[in-house]
Amino acid sequence: MNILVVGGGGREHAIIKKLKEDNRAKKIFALPGNGGIAADAACLGGSATDIPAAVAAAKKCAADFVVVAPDDPLVLGMVDALEAEGFACFGPRKNAAIIEGSKAFSKDLMRKYGIPTAAYETFHELEAALAYVETCPLPAVVKADGLALGKGVLICETREAARAAVRSMMEDRAFGDSGATVVIEEFLTGPEVSVLSFTDGETVVPMASSMDHKRALDNDQGLNTGGMGTVAPNPYYTEKIAAECMEKIFLPTIRAMKAEGRPFKGCLYFGLMLTPEGPKVIEYNCRFGDPETQVVLPLLESSLLEIMLAVSEGRLAETEVRFSERSACCVILASEGYPQKYDKGFVITLPETGTDEQIYIAGAVEKDGKLLTNGGRVLGAVAVAETLPNAVDRAYALADRIHFENAFCRRDIGRRALRALEEQ
Ligand code: AMP
Ligand code: GLY
């Protein structure tokens, strides 16, 4: 089969490497791909959000199957456009991707179907939002309705901060049209868990759970980032909690989307908070997480290609999805200064990887046979081991064998998870 994967980050590198394990994956193309992905797929360059270009690429590559990985092309309707031209795809259509594309939509869905989430109000008018902020409980969580590169959530301890957040989104349009509508919600507490799931619209199969580390610096200090590292499984996510989530969150969400005439096919990501009152949904994403995918897919023992085909053809219930009992850790090496200003163009030296080690490249270009840094998050060093402590040690040992000028990483990825394990 010829397979086209849309996207060009570490997540897509992990997806491509896993797809390649199936002998049926004859040729893999990436749009745009990156300098590191080029070792595993033919990279086409261009933009992941250019829908006509994706359709043209699928035709040119004679793609038998297309995987659309990032949120923006999904929300824009890339799968609809590809399907209209007869291409089989993995990824939700536009009317289902809205579960990530509009927080107002997803909050209303949860309210209507009784799915546990933070209490909230939605505002389309600046004056009404400002009036609400004068009386709402604090801290208040102010969220831009639309996609905002993971930055559209502001936790406000004071009314003044909440007023400023509302103004920056609705008046100054700090996140463009994504902030035309805002959701203001109750602040929840508890450990966070990411659960990615496969679903064909009828059946939902959760993958191994994971824990992201969103802040740039150790001890959860510094700015929010796309994610500085991950571990899987997440020790807070016990079997009991998993069963509760299946009954109260996962199945009700899949059924709700179907009932709304928006069946969700693809990877649905549940961002959960384990609050004192039980698990609640913090956010839905219509796609694989980055860098969650980099720790979850190495634990998948079944064929990713077979599962993705089954999702696309609506036969997930009959398909084997088996995860290893082992643990994985991903340490992101980023460019100093990320998530703000940083320099790029430094030579990356990569070591040989051993068994149970992977390096997934996110921000790099190839030039004259050399791999150069080209982004904030440059790569992920991943190790799989029998236990979580060993996976963490091995991921750091691998990260320390990778070199480029300007590199930085958090030194505490997995620390909170290890503490939770000790407390059990
Ligand atoms: P989101 O983009 O919705 O995932 O939000 C980004 C991050 O903000 C989450 O991973 C949480 O750490 C935090 N967050 C979002 N909503 C809430 C909430 N209602 N209470 C506490 N923290 C939140
Ligand atoms: N790592 C968080 C996300 O992919 O949204």
Tab-separated table of N, CA, C and O in Angstrom, residues 149-238:
chain	number	residue	atom	x	y	z
A	149	LEU	N	-3.156	26.913	19.150
A	149	LEU	CA	-1.839	26.286	19.342
A	149	LEU	C	-1.590	25.926	20.805
A	149	LEU	O	-0.474	26.022	21.297
A	150	GLY	N	-2.636	25.526	21.492
A	150	GLY	CA	-2.498	25.127	22.896
A	150	GLY	C	-2.282	26.289	23.853
A	150	GLY	O	-2.005	26.081	25.022
A	151	LYS	N	-2.410	27.538	23.344
A	151	LYS	CA	-2.103	28.685	24.208
A	151	LYS	C	-3.347	29.444	24.646
A	151	LYS	O	-3.248	30.419	25.376
A	152	GLY	N	-4.511	29.022	24.182
A	152	GLY	CA	-5.724	29.802	24.406
A	152	GLY	C	-6.414	29.558	25.724
A	152	GLY	O	-7.620	29.778	25.851
A	153	VAL	N	-5.663	29.112	26.750
A	153	VAL	CA	-6.253	28.873	28.065
A	153	VAL	C	-5.507	29.701	29.090
A	153	VAL	O	-4.293	29.593	29.221
A	154	LEU	N	-6.218	30.571	29.805
A	154	LEU	CA	-5.562	31.409	30.813
A	154	LEU	C	-6.214	31.161	32.167
A	154	LEU	O	-7.440	31.258	32.308
A	155	ILE	N	-5.390	30.797	33.137
A	155	ILE	CA	-5.897	30.554	34.490
A	155	ILE	C	-5.708	31.839	35.280
A	155	ILE	O	-4.596	32.331	35.424
A	156	CYS	N	-6.830	32.407	35.746
A	156	CYS	CA	-6.805	33.755	36.339
A	156	CYS	C	-7.145	33.677	37.821
A	156	CYS	O	-8.245	33.273	38.193
A	157	GLU	N	-6.187	34.110	38.636
A	157	GLU	CA	-6.364	34.060	40.097
A	157	GLU	C	-7.206	35.237	40.582
A	157	GLU	O	-7.836	35.164	41.628
A	158	THR	N	-7.158	36.360	39.856
A	158	THR	CA	-7.836	37.585	40.322
A	158	THR	C	-8.833	38.069	39.258
A	158	THR	O	-8.732	37.704	38.088
A	159	ARG	N	-9.761	38.932	39.699
A	159	ARG	CA	-10.734	39.488	38.742
A	159	ARG	C	-10.018	40.342	37.712
A	159	ARG	O	-10.390	40.364	36.534
A	160	GLU	N	-8.969	41.017	38.169
A	160	GLU	CA	-8.231	41.875	37.244
A	160	GLU	C	-7.609	41.034	36.121
A	160	GLU	O	-7.683	41.389	34.949
A	161	ALA	N	-7.011	39.912	36.513
A	161	ALA	CA	-6.398	39.025	35.511
A	161	ALA	C	-7.465	38.471	34.565
A	161	ALA	O	-7.249	38.355	33.355
A	162	ALA	N	-8.636	38.144	35.117
A	162	ALA	CA	-9.707	37.583	34.287
A	162	ALA	C	-10.231	38.629	33.295
A	162	ALA	O	-10.475	38.327	32.117
A	163	ARG	N	-10.362	39.880	33.798
A	163	ARG	CA	-10.784	40.971	32.892
A	163	ARG	C	-9.789	41.104	31.751
A	163	ARG	O	-10.158	41.195	30.580
A	164	ALA	N	-8.488	41.095	32.108
A	164	ALA	CA	-7.437	41.259	31.091
A	164	ALA	C	-7.472	40.097	30.089
A	164	ALA	O	-7.290	40.299	28.879
A	165	ALA	N	-7.716	38.886	30.602
A	165	ALA	CA	-7.753	37.707	29.718
A	165	ALA	C	-8.898	37.837	28.718
A	165	ALA	O	-8.730	37.608	27.515
A	166	VAL	N	-10.070	38.229	29.233
A	166	VAL	CA	-11.240	38.373	28.363
A	166	VAL	C	-10.975	39.453	27.303
A	166	VAL	O	-11.252	39.263	26.118
A	167	ARG	N	-10.410	40.573	27.755
A	167	ARG	CA	-10.137	41.662	26.798
A	167	ARG	C	-9.120	41.231	25.742
A	167	ARG	O	-9.277	41.517	24.567
A	168	SER	N	-8.064	40.517	26.193
A	168	SER	CA	-7.031	40.133	25.219
A	168	SER	C	-7.617	39.205	24.160
A	168	SER	O	-7.277	39.296	22.991
A	169	MET	N	-8.532	38.338	24.571
A	169	MET	CA	-9.102	37.399	23.593
A	169	MET	C	-10.180	38.052	22.728
A	169	MET	O	-10.167	37.937	21.510
A	170	MET	N	-11.135	38.764	23.377
A	170	MET	CA	-12.314	39.235	22.642
A	170	MET	C	-12.091	40.587	21.977
A	170	MET	O	-12.653	40.850	20.917
A	171	GLU	N	-11.268	41.444	22.610
A	171	GLU	CA	-11.083	42.795	22.085
A	171	GLU	C	-9.822	42.877	21.224
A	171	GLU	O	-9.874	43.271	20.061
A	172	ASP	N	-8.692	42.433	21.803
A	172	ASP	CA	-7.418	42.536	21.067
A	172	ASP	C	-7.218	41.375	20.103
A	172	ASP	O	-6.270	41.374	19.327
A	173	ARG	N	-8.053	40.361	20.214
A	173	ARG	CA	-7.960	39.180	19.338
A	173	ARG	C	-6.560	38.574	19.347
A	173	ARG	O	-5.959	38.340	18.283
A	174	ALA	N	-6.037	38.362	20.580
A	174	ALA	CA	-4.697	37.772	20.736
A	174	ALA	C	-4.593	36.423	20.030
A	174	ALA	O	-3.512	36.015	19.623
A	175	PHE	N	-5.720	35.723	19.901
A	175	PHE	CA	-5.713	34.430	19.207
A	175	PHE	C	-6.577	34.497	17.952
A	175	PHE	O	-7.178	33.511	17.538
A	176	GLY	N	-6.651	35.690	17.359
A	176	GLY	CA	-7.438	35.863	16.132
A	176	GLY	C	-8.904	35.566	16.380
A	176	GLY	O	-9.419	35.783	17.484
A	177	ASP	N	-9.573	35.029	15.360
A	177	ASP	CA	-11.002	34.747	15.478
A	177	ASP	C	-11.307	33.656	16.502
A	177	ASP	O	-12.463	33.510	16.923
A	178	SER	N	-10.280	32.890	16.889
A	178	SER	CA	-10.498	31.841	17.901
A	178	SER	C	-11.031	32.429	19.202
A	178	SER	O	-11.659	31.727	19.991
A	179	GLY	N	-10.767	33.728	19.429
A	179	GLY	CA	-11.211	34.352	20.668
A	179	GLY	C	-12.485	35.165	20.532
A	179	GLY	O	-12.877	35.879	21.461
A	180	ALA	N	-13.173	35.063	19.399
A	180	ALA	CA	-14.425	35.807	19.214
A	180	ALA	C	-15.463	35.342	20.231
A	180	ALA	O	-16.315	36.110	20.682
A	181	THR	N	-15.372	34.053	20.572
A	181	THR	CA	-16.224	33.487	21.621
A	181	THR	C	-15.293	32.982	22.711
A	181	THR	O	-14.228	32.445	22.396
A	182	VAL	N	-15.676	33.171	23.980
A	182	VAL	CA	-14.859	32.604	25.061
A	182	VAL	C	-15.729	31.737	25.967
A	182	VAL	O	-16.941	31.942	26.074
A	183	VAL	N	-15.065	30.754	26.564
A	183	VAL	CA	-15.687	29.927	27.589
A	183	VAL	C	-14.989	30.290	28.895
A	183	VAL	O	-13.761	30.359	28.940
A	184	ILE	N	-15.765	30.564	29.932
A	184	ILE	CA	-15.166	30.831	31.247
A	184	ILE	C	-15.604	29.708	32.163
A	184	ILE	O	-16.812	29.451	32.303
A	185	GLU	N	-14.622	28.991	32.709
A	185	GLU	CA	-15.026	27.817	33.485
A	185	GLU	C	-14.388	27.739	34.853
A	185	GLU	O	-13.425	28.433	35.167
A	186	GLU	N	-14.979	26.868	35.623
A	186	GLU	CA	-14.555	26.578	36.993
A	186	GLU	C	-13.157	25.967	36.980
A	186	GLU	O	-12.836	25.187	36.092
A	187	PHE	N	-12.343	26.319	37.983
A	187	PHE	CA	-10.997	25.785	38.115
A	187	PHE	C	-11.066	24.439	38.822
A	187	PHE	O	-11.649	24.323	39.900
A	188	LEU	N	-10.502	23.423	38.200
A	188	LEU	CA	-10.508	22.083	38.793
A	188	LEU	C	-9.112	21.743	39.291
A	188	LEU	O	-8.117	22.285	38.808
A	189	THR	N	-9.040	20.797	40.222
A	189	THR	CA	-7.719	20.361	40.702
A	189	THR	C	-7.632	18.837	40.653
A	189	THR	O	-8.652	18.147	40.720
A	190	GLY	N	-6.408	18.361	40.556
A	190	GLY	CA	-6.161	16.916	40.556
A	190	GLY	C	-5.152	16.568	39.487
A	190	GLY	O	-4.835	17.404	38.637
A	191	PRO	N	-4.634	15.336	39.521
A	191	PRO	CA	-3.680	14.930	38.492
A	191	PRO	C	-4.341	14.880	37.114
A	191	PRO	O	-5.523	14.537	37.003
A	192	GLU	N	-3.560	15.230	36.091
A	192	GLU	CA	-4.070	15.161	34.711
A	192	GLU	C	-3.625	13.863	34.053
A	192	GLU	O	-2.531	13.388	34.289
A	193	VAL	N	-4.517	13.321	33.239
A	193	VAL	CA	-4.226	12.095	32.494
A	193	VAL	C	-4.633	12.309	31.049
A	193	VAL	O	-5.706	12.862	30.793
A	194	SER	N	-3.786	11.884	30.117
A	194	SER	CA	-4.176	11.898	28.705
A	194	SER	C	-4.542	10.475	28.301
A	194	SER	O	-3.757	9.553	28.555
A	195	VAL	N	-5.713	10.307	27.716
A	195	VAL	CA	-6.083	8.992	27.182
A	195	VAL	C	-6.429	9.164	25.710
A	195	VAL	O	-7.430	9.797	25.362
A	196	LEU	N	-5.578	8.631	24.842
A	196	LEU	CA	-5.884	8.624	23.416
A	196	LEU	C	-6.717	7.376	23.168
A	196	LEU	O	-6.525	6.365	23.840
A	197	SER	N	-7.641	7.446	22.214
A	197	SER	CA	-8.447	6.258	21.928
A	197	SER	C	-8.645	6.116	20.431
A	197	SER	O	-8.624	7.108	19.706
A	198	PHE	N	-8.794	4.879	19.997
A	198	PHE	CA	-9.225	4.620	18.621
A	198	PHE	C	-10.736	4.510	18.641
A	198	PHE	O	-11.294	3.856	19.538
A	199	THR	N	-11.408	5.119	17.671
A	199	THR	CA	-12.848	4.911	17.583
A	199	THR	C	-13.306	4.979	16.128
A	199	THR	O	-12.813	5.792	15.349
A	200	ASP	N	-14.237	4.079	15.803
A	200	ASP	CA	-14.811	4.091	14.441
A	200	ASP	C	-16.222	4.677	14.467
A	200	ASP	O	-16.995	4.505	13.529
A	201	GLY	N	-16.558	5.331	15.566
A	201	GLY	CA	-17.872	5.963	15.669
A	201	GLY	C	-18.853	5.118	16.463
A	201	GLY	O	-19.868	5.615	16.948
A	202	GLU	N	-18.546	3.808	16.606
A	202	GLU	CA	-19.416	2.879	17.349
A	202	GLU	C	-18.667	2.313	18.541
A	202	GLU	O	-19.164	2.295	19.659
A	203	THR	N	-17.454	1.831	18.253
A	203	THR	CA	-16.627	1.180	19.271
A	203	THR	C	-15.536	2.153	19.670
A	203	THR	O	-15.020	2.869	18.813
A	204	VAL	N	-15.169	2.160	20.957
A	204	VAL	CA	-14.038	2.996	21.379
A	204	VAL	C	-13.056	2.116	22.139
A	204	VAL	O	-13.452	1.349	23.010
A	205	VAL	N	-11.789	2.182	21.738
A	205	VAL	CA	-10.741	1.382	22.378
A	205	VAL	C	-9.652	2.319	22.894
A	205	VAL	O	-8.894	2.887	22.113
A	206	PRO	N	-9.586	2.512	24.228
A	206	PRO	CA	-8.548	3.391	24.766
A	206	PRO	C	-7.156	2.791	24.586
A	206	PRO	O	-6.996	1.574	24.639
A	207	MET	N	-6.183	3.656	24.367
A	207	MET	CA	-4.789	3.214	24.292
A	207	MET	C	-4.194	3.296	25.700
A	207	MET	O	-4.875	3.675	26.653
A	208	ALA	N	-2.914	2.961	25.822
A	208	ALA	CA	-2.230	3.119	27.109
A	208	ALA	C	-2.356	4.584	27.535
A	208	ALA	O	-2.240	5.482	26.700
A	209	SER	N	-2.572	4.825	28.821
A	209	SER	CA	-2.717	6.205	29.313
A	209	SER	C	-1.341	6.871	29.364
A	209	SER	O	-0.314	6.189	29.309
A	210	SER	N	-1.338	8.202	29.468
A	210	SER	CA	-0.043	8.891	29.524
A	210	SER	C	-0.147	10.172	30.348
A	210	SER	O	-1.240	10.596	30.734
A	211	MET	N	1.015	10.750	30.633
A	211	MET	CA	1.089	12.013	31.375
A	211	MET	C	2.010	12.952	30.624
A	211	MET	O	3.144	12.608	30.317
A	212	ASP	N	1.496	14.142	30.324
A	212	ASP	CA	2.275	15.161	29.613
A	212	ASP	C	2.929	16.091	30.638
A	212	ASP	O	2.530	16.101	31.813
A	213	HIS	N	3.918	16.835	30.241
A	213	HIS	CA	4.560	17.856	31.088
A	213	HIS	C	4.571	19.127	30.261
A	213	HIS	O	5.429	19.302	29.401
A	214	LYS	N	3.579	20.007	30.508
A	214	LYS	CA	3.328	21.108	29.568
A	214	LYS	C	4.215	22.322	29.788
A	214	LYS	O	4.476	23.069	28.856
A	215	ARG	N	4.671	22.547	31.045
A	215	ARG	CA	5.461	23.756	31.304
A	215	ARG	C	6.882	23.578	30.811
A	215	ARG	O	7.406	22.468	30.781
A	216	ALA	N	7.526	24.706	30.495
A	216	ALA	CA	8.856	24.671	29.880
A	216	ALA	C	9.948	24.227	30.845
A	216	ALA	O	10.942	23.628	30.424
A	217	LEU	N	9.782	24.522	32.153
A	217	LEU	CA	10.891	24.317	33.084
A	217	LEU	C	10.552	23.302	34.169
A	217	LEU	O	9.379	22.976	34.390
A	218	ASP	N	11.599	22.835	34.855
A	218	ASP	CA	11.430	21.842	35.920
A	218	ASP	C	10.438	22.327	36.977
A	218	ASP	O	10.270	23.517	37.191
A	219	ASN	N	9.822	21.362	37.652
A	219	ASN	CA	8.847	21.630	38.714
A	219	ASN	C	7.666	22.450	38.204
A	219	ASN	O	7.103	23.259	38.940
A	220	ASP	N	7.304	22.230	36.949
A	220	ASP	CA	6.149	22.901	36.341
A	220	ASP	C	6.233	24.414	36.452
A	220	ASP	O	5.243	25.094	36.745
A	221	GLN	N	7.432	24.933	36.220
A	221	GLN	CA	7.628	26.383	36.173
A	221	GLN	C	7.742	26.800	34.701
A	221	GLN	O	7.939	25.972	33.836
A	222	GLY	N	7.649	28.127	34.487
A	222	GLY	CA	7.841	28.638	33.129
A	222	GLY	C	6.564	28.585	32.316
A	222	GLY	O	5.486	28.259	32.825
A	223	LEU	N	6.699	28.917	31.056
A	223	LEU	CA	5.531	29.063	30.186
A	223	LEU	C	4.982	27.716	29.742
A	223	LEU	O	5.677	26.704	29.777
A	224	ASN	N	3.717	27.729	29.306
A	224	ASN	CA	3.125	26.536	28.712
A	224	ASN	C	3.760	26.267	27.360
A	224	ASN	O	4.053	27.189	26.608
A	225	THR	N	3.972	25.006	27.040
A	225	THR	CA	4.551	24.623	25.749
A	225	THR	C	3.628	23.594	25.104
A	225	THR	O	2.617	23.219	25.694
A	226	GLY	N	4.013	23.098	23.960
A	226	GLY	CA	3.266	22.001	23.338
A	226	GLY	C	3.424	20.703	24.125
A	226	GLY	O	2.667	19.758	23.933
A	227	GLY	N	4.411	20.642	25.021
A	227	GLY	CA	4.670	19.419	25.798
A	227	GLY	C	6.165	19.140	25.794
A	227	GLY	O	6.778	19.075	24.738
A	228	MET	N	6.759	19.020	26.984
A	228	MET	CA	8.222	18.855	27.112
A	228	MET	C	8.630	17.416	27.419
A	228	MET	O	9.814	17.124	27.571
A	229	GLY	N	7.647	16.546	27.531
A	229	GLY	CA	7.969	15.150	27.797
A	229	GLY	C	6.734	14.422	28.263
A	229	GLY	O	5.739	15.045	28.654
A	230	THR	N	6.800	13.097	28.203
A	230	THR	CA	5.635	12.276	28.548
A	230	THR	C	6.105	10.956	29.152
A	230	THR	O	7.225	10.517	28.883
A	231	VAL	N	5.216	10.356	29.939
A	231	VAL	CA	5.420	8.966	30.342
A	231	VAL	C	4.124	8.200	30.106
A	231	VAL	O	3.035	8.779	30.105
A	232	ALA	N	4.257	6.894	29.907
A	232	ALA	CA	3.098	6.010	29.777
A	232	ALA	C	3.463	4.661	30.386
A	232	ALA	O	4.604	4.236	30.245
A	233	PRO	N	2.546	3.962	31.050
A	233	PRO	CA	1.221	4.460	31.401
A	233	PRO	C	1.309	5.474	32.539
A	233	PRO	O	2.342	5.624	33.154
A	234	ASN	N	0.180	6.146	32.796
A	234	ASN	CA	0.094	7.139	33.862
A	234	ASN	C	-0.334	6.432	35.151
A	234	ASN	O	-1.423	5.869	35.212
A	235	PRO	N	0.532	6.408	36.183
A	235	PRO	CA	0.213	5.626	37.383
A	235	PRO	C	-1.044	6.078	38.121
A	235	PRO	O	-1.624	5.306	38.879
A	236	TYR	N	-1.478	7.316	37.913
A	236	TYR	CA	-2.718	7.770	38.567
A	236	TYR	C	-3.954	7.103	37.963
A	236	TYR	O	-5.012	7.100	38.556
A	237	TYR	N	-3.787	6.584	36.759
A	237	TYR	CA	-4.938	6.056	36.014
A	237	TYR	C	-5.068	4.563	36.317
A	237	TYR	O	-4.578	3.717	35.582
A	238	THR	N	-5.735	4.258	37.426
A	238	THR	CA	-5.874	2.866	37.863
A	238	THR	C	-6.945	2.159	37.032
A	238	THR	O	-7.709	2.799	36.304
